[in-house]
mmCIF file of N, CA and C in Angstrom:
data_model
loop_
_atom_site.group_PDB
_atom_site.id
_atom_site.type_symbol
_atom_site.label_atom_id
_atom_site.label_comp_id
_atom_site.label_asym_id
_atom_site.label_seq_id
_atom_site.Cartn_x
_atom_site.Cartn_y
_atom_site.Cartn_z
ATOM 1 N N UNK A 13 17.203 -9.303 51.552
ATOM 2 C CA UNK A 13 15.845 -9.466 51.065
ATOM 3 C C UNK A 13 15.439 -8.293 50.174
ATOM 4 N N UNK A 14 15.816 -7.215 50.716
ATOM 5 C CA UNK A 14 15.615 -6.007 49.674
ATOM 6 C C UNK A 14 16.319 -6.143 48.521
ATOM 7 N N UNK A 15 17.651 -6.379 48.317
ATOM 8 C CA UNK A 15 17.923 -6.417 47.193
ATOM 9 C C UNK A 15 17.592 -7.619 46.118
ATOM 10 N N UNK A 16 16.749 -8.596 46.875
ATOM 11 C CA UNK A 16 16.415 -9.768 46.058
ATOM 12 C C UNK A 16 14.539 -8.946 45.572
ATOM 13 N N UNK A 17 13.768 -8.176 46.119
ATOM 14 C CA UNK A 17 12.959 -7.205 45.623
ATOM 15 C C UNK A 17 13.425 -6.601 44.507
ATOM 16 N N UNK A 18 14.011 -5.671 45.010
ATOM 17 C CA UNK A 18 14.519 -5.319 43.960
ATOM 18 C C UNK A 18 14.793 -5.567 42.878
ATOM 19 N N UNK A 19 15.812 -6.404 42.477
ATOM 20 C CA UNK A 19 15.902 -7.281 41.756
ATOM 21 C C UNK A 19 15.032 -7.714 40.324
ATOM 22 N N UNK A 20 14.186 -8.028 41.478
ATOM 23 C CA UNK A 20 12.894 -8.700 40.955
ATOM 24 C C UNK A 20 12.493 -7.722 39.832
ATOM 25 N N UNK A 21 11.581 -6.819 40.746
ATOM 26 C CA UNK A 21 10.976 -5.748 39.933
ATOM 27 C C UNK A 21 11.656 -5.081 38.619
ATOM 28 N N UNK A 22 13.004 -4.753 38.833
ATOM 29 C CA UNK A 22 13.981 -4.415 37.856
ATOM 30 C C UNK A 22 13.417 -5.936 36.799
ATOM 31 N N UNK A 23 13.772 -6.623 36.729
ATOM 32 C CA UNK A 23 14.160 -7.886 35.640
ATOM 33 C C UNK A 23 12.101 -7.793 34.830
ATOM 34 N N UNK A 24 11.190 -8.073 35.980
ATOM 35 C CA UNK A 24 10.342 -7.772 35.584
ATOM 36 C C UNK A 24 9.698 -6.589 34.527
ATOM 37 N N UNK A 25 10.332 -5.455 35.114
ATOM 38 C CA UNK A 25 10.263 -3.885 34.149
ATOM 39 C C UNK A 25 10.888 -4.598 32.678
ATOM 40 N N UNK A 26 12.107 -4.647 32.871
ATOM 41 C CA UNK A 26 12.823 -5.127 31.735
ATOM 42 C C UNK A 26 12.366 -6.292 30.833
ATOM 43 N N UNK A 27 11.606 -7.240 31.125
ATOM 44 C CA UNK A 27 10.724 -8.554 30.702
ATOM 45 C C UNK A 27 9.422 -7.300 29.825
ATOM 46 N N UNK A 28 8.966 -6.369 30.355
ATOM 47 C CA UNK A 28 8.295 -6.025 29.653
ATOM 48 C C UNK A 28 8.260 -4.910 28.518
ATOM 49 N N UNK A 29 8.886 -4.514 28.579
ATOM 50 C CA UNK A 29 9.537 -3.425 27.589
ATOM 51 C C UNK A 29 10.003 -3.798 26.381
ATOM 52 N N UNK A 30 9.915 -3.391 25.144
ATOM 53 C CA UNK A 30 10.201 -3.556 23.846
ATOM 54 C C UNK A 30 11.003 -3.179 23.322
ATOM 55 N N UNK A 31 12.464 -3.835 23.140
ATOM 56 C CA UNK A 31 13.568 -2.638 22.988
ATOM 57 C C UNK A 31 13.453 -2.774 21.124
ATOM 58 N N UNK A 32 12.145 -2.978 20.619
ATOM 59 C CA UNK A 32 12.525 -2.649 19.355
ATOM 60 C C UNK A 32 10.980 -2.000 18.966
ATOM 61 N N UNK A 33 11.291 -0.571 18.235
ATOM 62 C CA UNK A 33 10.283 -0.046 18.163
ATOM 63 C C UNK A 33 9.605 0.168 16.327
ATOM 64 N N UNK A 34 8.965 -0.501 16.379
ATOM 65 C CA UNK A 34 8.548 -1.063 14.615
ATOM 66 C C UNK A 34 6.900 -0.429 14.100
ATOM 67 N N UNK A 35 7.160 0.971 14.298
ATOM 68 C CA UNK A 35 6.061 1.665 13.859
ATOM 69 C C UNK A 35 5.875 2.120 12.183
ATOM 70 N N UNK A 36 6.885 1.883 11.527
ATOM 71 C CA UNK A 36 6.690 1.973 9.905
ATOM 72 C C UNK A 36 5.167 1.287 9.593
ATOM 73 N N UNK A 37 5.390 2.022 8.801
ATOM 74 C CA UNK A 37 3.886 1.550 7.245
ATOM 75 C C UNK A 37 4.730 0.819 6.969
ATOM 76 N N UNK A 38 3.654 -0.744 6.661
ATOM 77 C CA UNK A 38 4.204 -1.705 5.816
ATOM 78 C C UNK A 38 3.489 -1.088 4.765
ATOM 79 N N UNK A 39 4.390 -1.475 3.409
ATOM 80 C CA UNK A 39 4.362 -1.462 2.010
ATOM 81 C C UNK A 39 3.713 -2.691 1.859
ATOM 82 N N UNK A 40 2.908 -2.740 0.548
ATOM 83 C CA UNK A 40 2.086 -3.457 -0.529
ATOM 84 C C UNK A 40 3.166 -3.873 -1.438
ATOM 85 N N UNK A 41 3.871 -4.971 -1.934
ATOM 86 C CA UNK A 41 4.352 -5.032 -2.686
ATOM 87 C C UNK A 41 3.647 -5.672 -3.997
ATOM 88 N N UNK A 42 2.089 -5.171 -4.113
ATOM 89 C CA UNK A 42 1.739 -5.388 -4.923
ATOM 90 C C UNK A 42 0.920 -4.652 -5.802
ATOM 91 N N UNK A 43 1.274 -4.176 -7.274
ATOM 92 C CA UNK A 43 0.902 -2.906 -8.076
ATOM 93 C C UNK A 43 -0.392 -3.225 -8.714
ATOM 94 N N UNK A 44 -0.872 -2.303 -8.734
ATOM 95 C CA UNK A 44 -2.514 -2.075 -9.462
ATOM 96 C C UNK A 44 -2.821 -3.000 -10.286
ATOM 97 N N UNK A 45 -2.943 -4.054 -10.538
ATOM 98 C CA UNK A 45 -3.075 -4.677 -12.077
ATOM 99 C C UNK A 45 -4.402 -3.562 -13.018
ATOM 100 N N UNK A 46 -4.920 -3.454 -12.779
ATOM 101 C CA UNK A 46 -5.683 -2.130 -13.809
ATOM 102 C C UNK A 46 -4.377 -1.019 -14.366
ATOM 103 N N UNK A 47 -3.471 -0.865 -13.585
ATOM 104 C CA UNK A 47 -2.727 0.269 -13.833
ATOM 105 C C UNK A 47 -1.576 -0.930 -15.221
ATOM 106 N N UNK A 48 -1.149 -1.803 -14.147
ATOM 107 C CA UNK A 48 0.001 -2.605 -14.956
ATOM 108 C C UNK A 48 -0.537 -3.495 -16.607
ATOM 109 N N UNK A 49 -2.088 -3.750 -16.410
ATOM 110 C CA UNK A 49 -2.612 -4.426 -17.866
ATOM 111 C C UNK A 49 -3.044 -2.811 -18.583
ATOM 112 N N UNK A 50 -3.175 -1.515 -18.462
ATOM 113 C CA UNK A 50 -3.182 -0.379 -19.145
ATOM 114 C C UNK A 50 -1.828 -0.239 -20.024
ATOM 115 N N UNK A 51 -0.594 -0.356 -18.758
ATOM 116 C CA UNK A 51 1.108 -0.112 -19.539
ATOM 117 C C UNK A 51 1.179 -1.269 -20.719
ATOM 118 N N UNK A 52 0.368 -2.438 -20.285
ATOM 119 C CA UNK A 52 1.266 -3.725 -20.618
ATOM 120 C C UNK A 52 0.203 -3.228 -22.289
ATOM 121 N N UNK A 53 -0.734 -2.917 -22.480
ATOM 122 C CA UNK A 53 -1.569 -2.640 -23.885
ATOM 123 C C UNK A 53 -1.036 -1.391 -24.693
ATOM 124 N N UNK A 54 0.270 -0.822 -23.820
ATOM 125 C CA UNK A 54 0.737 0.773 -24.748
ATOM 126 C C UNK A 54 0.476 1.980 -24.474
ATOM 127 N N UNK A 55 -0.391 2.123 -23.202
ATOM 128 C CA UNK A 55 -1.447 3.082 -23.081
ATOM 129 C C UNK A 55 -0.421 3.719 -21.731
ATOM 130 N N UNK A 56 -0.749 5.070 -21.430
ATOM 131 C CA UNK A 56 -0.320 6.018 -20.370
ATOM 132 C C UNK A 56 -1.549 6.457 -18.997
ATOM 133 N N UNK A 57 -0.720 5.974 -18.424
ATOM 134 C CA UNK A 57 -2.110 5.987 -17.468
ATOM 135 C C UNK A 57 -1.785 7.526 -16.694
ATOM 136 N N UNK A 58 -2.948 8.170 -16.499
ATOM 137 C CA UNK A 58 -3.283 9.284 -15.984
ATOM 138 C C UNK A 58 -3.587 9.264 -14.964
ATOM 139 N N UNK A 59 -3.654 9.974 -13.485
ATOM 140 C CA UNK A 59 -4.413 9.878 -12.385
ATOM 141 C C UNK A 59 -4.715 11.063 -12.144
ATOM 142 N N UNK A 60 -6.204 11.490 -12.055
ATOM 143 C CA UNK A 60 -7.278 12.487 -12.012
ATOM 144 C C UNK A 60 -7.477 12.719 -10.955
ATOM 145 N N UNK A 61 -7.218 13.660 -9.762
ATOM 146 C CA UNK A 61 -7.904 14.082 -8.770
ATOM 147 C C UNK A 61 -9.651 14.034 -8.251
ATOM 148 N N UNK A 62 -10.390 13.519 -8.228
ATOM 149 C CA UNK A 62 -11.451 14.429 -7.745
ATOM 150 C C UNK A 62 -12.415 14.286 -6.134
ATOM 151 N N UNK A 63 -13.793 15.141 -6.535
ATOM 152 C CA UNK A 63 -14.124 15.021 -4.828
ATOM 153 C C UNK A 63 -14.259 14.020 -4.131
ATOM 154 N N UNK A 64 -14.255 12.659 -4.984
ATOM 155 C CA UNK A 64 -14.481 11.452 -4.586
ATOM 156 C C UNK A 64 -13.252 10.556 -4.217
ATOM 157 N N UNK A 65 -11.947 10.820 -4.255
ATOM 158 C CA UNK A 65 -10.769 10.394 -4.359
ATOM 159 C C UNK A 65 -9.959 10.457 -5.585
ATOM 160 N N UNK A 66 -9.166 9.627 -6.178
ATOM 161 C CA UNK A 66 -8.590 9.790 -7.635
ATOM 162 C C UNK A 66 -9.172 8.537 -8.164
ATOM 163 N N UNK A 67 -8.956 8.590 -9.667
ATOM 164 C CA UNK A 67 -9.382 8.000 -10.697
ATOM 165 C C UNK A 67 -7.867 7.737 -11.479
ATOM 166 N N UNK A 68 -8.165 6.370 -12.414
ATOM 167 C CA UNK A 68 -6.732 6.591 -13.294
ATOM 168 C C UNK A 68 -7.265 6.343 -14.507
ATOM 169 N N UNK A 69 -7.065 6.719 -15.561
ATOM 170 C CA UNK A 69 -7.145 7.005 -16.913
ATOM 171 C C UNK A 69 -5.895 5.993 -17.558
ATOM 172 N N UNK A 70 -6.586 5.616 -18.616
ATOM 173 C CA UNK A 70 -5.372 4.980 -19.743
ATOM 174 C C UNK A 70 -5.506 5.560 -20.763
ATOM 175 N N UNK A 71 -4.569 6.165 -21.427
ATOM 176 C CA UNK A 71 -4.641 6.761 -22.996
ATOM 177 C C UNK A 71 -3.614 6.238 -23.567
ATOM 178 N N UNK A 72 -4.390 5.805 -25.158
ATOM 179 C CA UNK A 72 -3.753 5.112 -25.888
ATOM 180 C C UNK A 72 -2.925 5.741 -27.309
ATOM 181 N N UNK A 73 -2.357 5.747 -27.683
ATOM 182 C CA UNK A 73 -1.731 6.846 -28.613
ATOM 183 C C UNK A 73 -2.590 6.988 -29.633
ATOM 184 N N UNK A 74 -3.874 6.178 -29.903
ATOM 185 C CA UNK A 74 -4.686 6.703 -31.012
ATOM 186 C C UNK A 74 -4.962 7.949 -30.595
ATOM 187 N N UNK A 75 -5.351 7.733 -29.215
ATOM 188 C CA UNK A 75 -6.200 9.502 -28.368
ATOM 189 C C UNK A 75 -7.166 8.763 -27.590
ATOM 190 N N UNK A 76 -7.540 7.265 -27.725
ATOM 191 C CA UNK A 76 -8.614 6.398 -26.823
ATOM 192 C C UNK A 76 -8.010 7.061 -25.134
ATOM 193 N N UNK A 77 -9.235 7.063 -24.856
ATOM 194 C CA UNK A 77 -9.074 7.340 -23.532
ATOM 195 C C UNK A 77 -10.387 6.354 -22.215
ATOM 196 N N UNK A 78 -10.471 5.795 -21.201
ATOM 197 C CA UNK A 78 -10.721 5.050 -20.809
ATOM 198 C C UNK A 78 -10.744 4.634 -19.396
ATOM 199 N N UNK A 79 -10.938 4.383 -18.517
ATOM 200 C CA UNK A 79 -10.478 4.699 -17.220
ATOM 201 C C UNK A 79 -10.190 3.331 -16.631
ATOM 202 N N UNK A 80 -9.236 3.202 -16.216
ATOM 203 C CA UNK A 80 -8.606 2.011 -16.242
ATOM 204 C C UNK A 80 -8.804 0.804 -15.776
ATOM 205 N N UNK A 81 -10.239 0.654 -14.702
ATOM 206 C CA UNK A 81 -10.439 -0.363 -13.841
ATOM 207 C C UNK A 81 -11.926 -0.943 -14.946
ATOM 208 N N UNK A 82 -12.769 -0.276 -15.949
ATOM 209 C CA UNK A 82 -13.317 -0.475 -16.850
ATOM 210 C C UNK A 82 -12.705 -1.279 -18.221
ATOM 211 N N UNK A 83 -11.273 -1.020 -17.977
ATOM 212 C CA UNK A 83 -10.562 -1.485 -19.323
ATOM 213 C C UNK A 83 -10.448 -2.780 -18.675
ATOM 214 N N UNK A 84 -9.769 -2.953 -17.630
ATOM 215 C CA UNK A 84 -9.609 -4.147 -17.040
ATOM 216 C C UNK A 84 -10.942 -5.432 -17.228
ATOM 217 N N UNK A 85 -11.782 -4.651 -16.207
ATOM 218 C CA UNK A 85 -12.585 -5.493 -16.367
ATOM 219 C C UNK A 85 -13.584 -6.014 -17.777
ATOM 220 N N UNK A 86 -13.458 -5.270 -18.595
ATOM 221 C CA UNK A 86 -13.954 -5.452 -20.108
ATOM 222 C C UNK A 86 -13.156 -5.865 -20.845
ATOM 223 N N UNK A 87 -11.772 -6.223 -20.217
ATOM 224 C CA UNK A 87 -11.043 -7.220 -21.271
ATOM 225 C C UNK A 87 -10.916 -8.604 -20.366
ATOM 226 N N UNK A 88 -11.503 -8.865 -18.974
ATOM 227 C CA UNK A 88 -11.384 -9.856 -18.182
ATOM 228 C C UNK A 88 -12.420 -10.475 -17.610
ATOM 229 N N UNK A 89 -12.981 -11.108 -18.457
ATOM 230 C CA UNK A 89 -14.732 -11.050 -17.836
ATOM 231 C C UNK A 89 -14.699 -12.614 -17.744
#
């Protein structure tokens, strides 16, 4: 009888335990479109630090400069 306890409890422990441990960051496999319609027009996108988080910039080889979620949306209205 004890070892049918036993038993038990063992198989039970083991029923609950996770032998796979899947703590990664999932990835986004999906890129900025503000960043990707900046590249796709010629332009170099910049990313600006500040106290508020970052910002990204598009500059265009004239010297236009622009910030990139403004370009977006003013060419996508």
């Amino acid at each position: 009888m004890k070892k049918i306890m036993i038993l038990s409890a063992l198989i039970s422990l083991t029923a609950c335990s996770s032998g796979k441990n899947d703590n990664s960051p999932t990835q986004v496999g999906m890129a900025n479109p503000a960043s990707v319609y900046c590249a796709k027009l010629g332009g170099k996108l910049d990313i600006v630090n500040t106290n508020d988080g970052q910002v990204g910039y598009c500059t265009f080889p004239s010297g236009e400069k622009i910030e990139e979620w403004s370009l977006y949306r003013r060419d996508h209205k």
